[in-house]
Coordinates of C-alpha atoms in Angstrom, one line a residue:
Chain A
M29 CA 0.0 0.0 0.0
D30 CA 1.2 3.5 -0.8
T31 CA 1.7 5.4 2.5
Q32 CA 3.5 8.4 1.0
L33 CA 0.7 11.0 0.7
D34 CA -1.7 11.4 -2.2
L35 CA -0.7 11.0 -5.8
W36 CA -0.7 13.9 -8.3
E37 CA 0.0 14.0 -12.0
V38 CA 2.5 16.6 -13.3
F39 CA 2.3 18.5 -16.6
I40 CA 5.2 20.7 -17.7
Q41 CA 5.2 23.4 -20.3
K42 CA 8.7 23.6 -21.9
K43 CA 8.3 27.1 -23.4
D44 CA 5.7 29.8 -23.7
G45 CA 3.0 28.9 -26.1
S46 CA 3.7 25.1 -26.2
E47 CA 1.4 22.5 -24.6
H48 CA 1.7 21.2 -21.1
A49 CA 2.9 17.6 -21.5
H50 CA 2.7 14.9 -18.9
A51 CA 6.0 14.5 -17.1
G52 CA 5.2 12.0 -14.4
S53 CA 3.7 12.0 -10.9
V54 CA 4.5 13.2 -7.4
H55 CA 3.3 12.5 -3.8
A56 CA 1.9 15.5 -1.9
S57 CA -0.6 16.3 0.8
D58 CA -1.9 19.5 -0.9
S59 CA -1.7 21.4 -4.2
K60 CA 1.1 23.7 -3.0
M61 CA 3.3 20.8 -2.0
A62 CA 2.5 19.1 -5.2
L63 CA 3.7 22.1 -7.2
Q64 CA 6.9 22.5 -5.2
N65 CA 7.7 18.8 -5.4
A66 CA 7.0 18.8 -9.2
R67 CA 9.3 21.8 -9.5
D68 CA 12.1 20.1 -7.5
I69 CA 11.8 16.8 -9.4
Y70 CA 10.9 17.7 -13.0
T71 CA 12.3 21.2 -13.7
R72 CA 15.8 20.9 -12.1
R73 CA 17.5 21.0 -15.5
N74 CA 15.7 24.0 -16.9
E75 CA 12.9 21.9 -18.4
G76 CA 10.0 24.2 -17.7
T77 CA 8.3 27.5 -17.8
S78 CA 5.0 26.4 -16.2
I79 CA 3.7 23.5 -14.2
W80 CA 0.2 22.0 -13.7
V81 CA -0.6 19.5 -11.1
V82 CA -3.8 17.4 -11.0
P83 CA -4.9 14.9 -8.3
S84 CA -4.4 11.5 -10.0
N85 CA -7.8 10.3 -8.9
Y86 CA -9.4 13.0 -11.1
I87 CA -8.1 11.3 -14.2
T88 CA -10.4 8.8 -15.9
A89 CA -8.5 6.4 -18.0
S90 CA -9.7 4.3 -20.9
N91 CA -9.9 0.5 -20.2
P92 CA -7.1 -1.4 -22.0
E93 CA -9.7 -4.1 -22.8
D94 CA -11.5 -1.6 -24.9
A95 CA -8.4 -0.7 -27.0
Q96 CA -9.4 -2.7 -30.0
M97 CA -12.9 -1.2 -30.0
L98 CA -11.7 2.3 -29.5
F99 CA -8.7 2.6 -31.7
D100 CA -8.6 -0.1 -34.4
P101 CA -11.4 1.4 -36.5
S102 CA -9.2 4.5 -37.3
T103 CA -6.2 2.6 -38.5
E104 CA -7.3 2.2 -42.1
K105 CA -8.6 5.7 -42.7
V106 CA -5.6 7.2 -44.4
Y107 CA -7.7 9.9 -45.8
R108 CA -8.0 11.5 -42.4
H109 CA -4.3 12.3 -42.5
P110 CA -3.6 15.7 -44.2
T111 CA -0.8 14.2 -46.3
F112 CA -1.8 16.2 -49.4
Y113 CA -0.8 19.5 -48.1
V114 CA 2.6 21.1 -48.4
V115 CA 3.8 22.3 -45.0
P116 CA 5.0 25.9 -45.3
A117 CA 8.7 26.3 -44.7
G118 CA 9.3 27.8 -41.3
A119 CA 6.1 26.4 -39.6
K120 CA 7.9 24.4 -37.0
Q121 CA 5.0 23.7 -34.7
I122 CA 2.9 21.7 -37.1
Chain B
M20 CA 36.6 53.2 4.7
T21 CA 36.5 49.6 3.6
T22 CA 39.7 47.8 3.9
H23 CA 40.9 45.0 1.6
N24 CA 40.8 42.6 4.5
A25 CA 37.3 43.6 5.5
L26 CA 36.0 42.8 2.0
Y27 CA 37.8 39.5 2.0
K28 CA 36.3 38.6 5.4
Y29 CA 32.8 39.6 4.3
L30 CA 33.1 37.4 1.3
L31 CA 34.1 34.5 3.5
F32 CA 31.0 35.3 5.7
L33 CA 28.8 35.1 2.7
G34 CA 30.5 32.0 1.2
D35 CA 30.8 30.1 4.5
N36 CA 27.1 30.5 5.3
G37 CA 26.3 28.9 1.9
L38 CA 29.0 26.2 2.3
I39 CA 28.1 25.1 5.8
Q40 CA 24.4 25.3 5.4
G41 CA 24.7 23.4 2.1
H42 CA 26.7 20.7 3.7
R43 CA 24.2 20.3 6.5
L44 CA 21.4 20.0 4.0
S45 CA 23.4 17.5 1.9
E46 CA 23.4 15.2 4.9
L47 CA 19.7 14.7 4.3
C48 CA 20.4 13.1 1.0
S49 CA 18.7 9.6 1.2
N50 CA 17.3 10.5 4.6
G51 CA 14.3 12.6 3.6
P52 CA 10.8 11.7 4.9
I53 CA 9.6 11.0 1.4
L54 CA 11.5 10.8 -1.9
E55 CA 10.1 14.1 -3.1
E56 CA 11.3 16.0 0.0
D57 CA 14.6 14.2 -0.2
L58 CA 15.1 15.6 -3.7
A59 CA 13.9 19.0 -2.6
M60 CA 16.3 19.3 0.2
T61 CA 19.3 18.2 -1.8
N62 CA 18.2 20.7 -4.5
L63 CA 18.3 23.4 -1.9
A64 CA 21.7 22.2 -0.6
L65 CA 23.0 22.6 -4.2
D66 CA 21.7 26.2 -4.3
H67 CA 23.8 26.9 -1.2
I68 CA 26.9 25.2 -2.5
G69 CA 26.7 27.1 -5.8
R70 CA 26.4 30.3 -3.9
A71 CA 29.4 29.4 -1.7
Q72 CA 31.4 28.5 -4.8
A73 CA 30.8 32.0 -6.3
F74 CA 31.5 33.9 -3.1
L75 CA 34.6 31.9 -2.2
K76 CA 36.0 32.2 -5.8
Y77 CA 35.7 35.9 -5.5
A78 CA 37.2 35.9 -2.0
G79 CA 40.2 34.1 -3.3
E80 CA 40.6 36.8 -6.0
V81 CA 40.3 39.6 -3.5
E82 CA 42.8 37.9 -1.2
G83 CA 45.3 37.8 -4.1
K84 CA 47.3 34.8 -2.9
G85 CA 46.2 32.5 -5.7
R86 CA 43.8 30.5 -3.6
T87 CA 40.8 28.9 -5.3
E88 CA 37.4 28.4 -3.9
D89 CA 38.4 24.8 -3.3
D90 CA 41.4 25.9 -1.3
L91 CA 39.3 28.1 0.8
A92 CA 36.6 25.5 1.4
Y93 CA 38.9 22.5 2.1
K94 CA 42.1 24.0 3.5
R95 CA 41.0 26.5 6.1
G96 CA 40.8 25.7 9.8
E97 CA 37.7 26.1 12.0
R98 CA 38.8 29.5 13.5
E99 CA 39.0 30.9 9.9
F100 CA 35.3 30.2 9.1
Y101 CA 32.8 33.1 9.5
N102 CA 29.5 31.4 8.9
N103 CA 26.7 32.2 11.3
L104 CA 26.5 29.6 14.1
I105 CA 23.0 28.6 13.2
A106 CA 24.3 27.1 9.9
E107 CA 26.5 24.6 11.6
L108 CA 24.0 23.2 14.1
P109 CA 22.9 19.6 13.5
N110 CA 19.7 19.1 11.4
G111 CA 17.7 17.4 14.2
D112 CA 14.4 16.0 13.0
F113 CA 12.5 17.1 9.9
A114 CA 10.5 19.8 11.9
C115 CA 13.8 21.2 13.3
T116 CA 15.3 21.3 9.8
M117 CA 12.3 23.2 8.5
A118 CA 12.3 25.6 11.5
R119 CA 16.0 26.5 10.8
M120 CA 15.3 26.8 7.1
L121 CA 12.6 29.3 7.8
I122 CA 14.8 31.4 10.1
V123 CA 17.8 31.2 7.7
S124 CA 16.0 31.6 4.4
S125 CA 13.9 34.6 5.5
F126 CA 17.1 36.3 6.8
E127 CA 18.9 35.4 3.5
Y128 CA 16.1 36.7 1.4
L129 CA 16.3 40.1 3.1
L130 CA 20.1 40.1 3.0
F131 CA 20.4 39.3 -0.7
T132 CA 17.6 41.7 -1.5
A133 CA 19.8 44.4 0.1
L134 CA 23.0 43.2 -1.5
C135 CA 21.4 43.3 -5.0
T136 CA 22.1 47.0 -4.9
S137 CA 25.6 46.7 -3.6
K138 CA 28.1 49.0 -5.2
N139 CA 30.4 46.0 -5.6
A140 CA 29.2 44.6 -9.0
T141 CA 30.3 41.0 -8.2
I142 CA 28.4 40.8 -4.9
A143 CA 25.4 42.4 -6.6
A144 CA 25.4 39.8 -9.4
I145 CA 25.7 36.8 -7.0
A146 CA 23.0 38.3 -4.8
A147 CA 20.7 38.7 -7.7
K148 CA 20.9 35.0 -8.4
A149 CA 20.8 34.0 -4.7
V150 CA 17.7 36.1 -3.8
K151 CA 15.6 34.0 -6.1
E152 CA 16.8 30.8 -4.5
A153 CA 16.3 32.2 -1.0
K154 CA 12.8 33.2 -1.9
Y155 CA 12.0 29.6 -2.8
H156 CA 13.6 28.2 0.3
F157 CA 11.5 30.6 2.3
M158 CA 8.3 29.6 0.6
H159 CA 9.1 25.9 0.9
S160 CA 9.9 26.1 4.7
R161 CA 7.0 28.5 5.4
D162 CA 4.5 26.1 3.9
W163 CA 6.0 23.2 6.0
C164 CA 5.7 25.3 9.1
Y165 CA 2.0 25.9 8.4
R166 CA 1.5 22.1 7.9
L167 CA 3.5 20.9 10.9
G168 CA 2.4 23.7 13.2
K169 CA -1.3 23.1 12.4
G170 CA -0.9 19.3 11.9
T171 CA -1.0 16.8 14.7
E172 CA -0.1 17.3 18.4
E173 CA 3.2 15.6 17.7
S174 CA 4.1 17.7 14.6
H175 CA 3.3 20.9 16.4
R176 CA 5.4 19.8 19.4
R177 CA 8.4 19.0 17.1
L178 CA 8.2 22.3 15.3
Q179 CA 7.9 24.3 18.5
N180 CA 10.9 22.3 19.8
G181 CA 12.8 23.3 16.6
F182 CA 12.2 27.0 17.1
N183 CA 13.1 26.6 20.8
E184 CA 16.4 25.1 19.8
F185 CA 17.4 27.7 17.2
W186 CA 16.0 30.9 18.5
M187 CA 19.0 31.8 20.7
F188 CA 21.1 31.8 17.4
T189 CA 18.9 34.4 15.7
G190 CA 20.5 37.4 17.5
E191 CA 23.9 36.8 15.8
L192 CA 22.4 37.0 12.3
F193 CA 22.1 40.8 12.7
E194 CA 25.4 41.5 14.5
M195 CA 27.6 44.1 13.0
D196 CA 31.3 44.6 13.7
A197 CA 33.6 47.5 12.6
D198 CA 34.3 45.9 9.3
F199 CA 30.7 45.2 8.5
A200 CA 29.8 48.8 9.5
A201 CA 32.5 50.1 7.1
L202 CA 31.2 48.0 4.3
A203 CA 27.6 49.0 4.9
N204 CA 28.7 52.6 5.1
D205 CA 30.4 52.4 1.7
G206 CA 27.3 50.8 0.1
I207 CA 29.1 47.5 -0.4
G208 CA 27.6 45.4 2.5
A209 CA 24.2 45.4 4.1
D210 CA 23.3 47.2 7.3
L211 CA 22.1 44.1 9.2
T212 CA 20.6 46.2 12.0
V213 CA 18.1 47.6 9.5
L214 CA 17.2 44.0 8.5
K215 CA 16.3 42.9 12.0
P216 CA 12.9 44.6 12.3
Q217 CA 12.1 43.6 8.7
W218 CA 12.9 40.0 9.5
L219 CA 10.7 40.0 12.6
T220 CA 7.9 41.5 10.5
L221 CA 8.3 38.7 8.0
V222 CA 8.6 35.8 10.5
Q223 CA 6.3 36.7 13.3
P224 CA 3.0 36.3 11.4
I225 CA 4.2 32.9 10.0
L226 CA 4.9 31.6 13.5
A227 CA 1.5 33.0 14.7
D228 CA -0.3 31.3 11.8
S229 CA 1.6 28.0 12.6
N230 CA 0.5 28.2 16.3
I231 CA 4.1 28.6 17.3
A232 CA 5.1 30.7 20.3
I233 CA 8.1 32.9 19.9
P234 CA 10.6 31.4 22.4
N235 CA 11.7 33.5 25.4
V236 CA 15.5 33.5 25.5
D237 CA 17.6 35.4 28.0
Y238 CA 20.8 34.9 26.1
M239 CA 21.7 35.1 22.4
Q240 CA 24.7 33.0 21.2
T241 CA 27.5 34.9 19.5
G242 CA 31.0 34.3 18.2
S243 CA 31.2 33.6 14.5
R244 CA 32.2 37.2 13.5
N245 CA 35.4 36.4 15.3
G246 CA 35.7 32.9 14.1
I247 CA 34.5 31.4 17.4
H248 CA 32.2 28.4 16.7
T249 CA 30.1 25.7 18.4
E250 CA 31.6 22.3 18.8
Y251 CA 29.7 21.2 15.7
L252 CA 31.8 23.0 13.1
G253 CA 34.9 21.0 13.7
H254 CA 33.0 17.8 13.1
I255 CA 31.6 19.1 9.8
L256 CA 35.1 20.2 8.7
S257 CA 36.7 16.9 9.6
E258 CA 34.2 15.1 7.4
M259 CA 34.1 17.7 4.6
Q260 CA 37.8 18.3 4.4
Y261 CA 38.9 14.7 5.0
L262 CA 40.0 13.9 1.5
Q263 CA 42.1 17.0 1.0
R264 CA 43.6 16.5 4.5
A265 CA 44.5 12.8 3.9
Y266 CA 45.5 13.2 0.2
P267 CA 46.6 16.9 -0.3
D268 CA 45.9 18.2 -3.8
A269 CA 44.3 14.9 -4.9
K270 CA 42.8 15.1 -8.3
W271 CA 40.5 12.8 -10.2

């Protein structure tokens, strides 16, 4: 059993304008502690400009047993990929 | 007027506070209450060591005898260290560690804020970096004081015990001697007597909100401005300086 406080999921934004990406999780008893622990664990090497923390029990995950039902139907629909467009030079975020 | 030697000693004071406090915090590596706090405290230890490195490097340059920051850290005797006594005291339990961190980080936050406008450009530059670190150390320990002070009966007792242990070492933080006064007068150092009321204004409400009573002490410990220390500094140095003492100038 986990005796080390509650679990929080950590999302780090690498630079202004980019998305907050999942970095990992931390233990903490409140949101302030979760933010500080996330800072000390996941941004020690200059990785971040912003941090979000969310209690892990607020995340609802899809069931692995449903994976085939949920994701297989999209594998053969190549026409959904915008492969016929030319990406403008200099558009790095696409 | 500021003498050369006064500036050198002042840089040792700033550097040694970082070095000794950093060494104490580094002892908690692998001994934190949870993994996250373990990493946090070693992070904070590294902030102090980095600060020590910068101040002692500059101290060596000011001294002008070709000594590096490593020489000053590892080859000085106990009586040549000028860190505040509170930095060298044992960590005690986690609540004690946080009580001391609150006392020291709030003092350092005010000290480095003042030194950001030092007329000495190198001190101002190091202070500008250190003030951000001290602000974080202050926030981190302040939040823990709230949690422990308002937590269980035991956590409150342990935190109060921490402040009882360390309070008699708070008077020394604000002590000025002739050299410190000259440096403050020339706009190079900080006037610590001005910081004292600011420090009380900063710390008192946090203690009140943590249900901690300010300890009544009749006597404030003193000595470090003259290189007089508690029995604990010698033990820190014997461990910290062991390698250089046993194998002088060892390199790897």
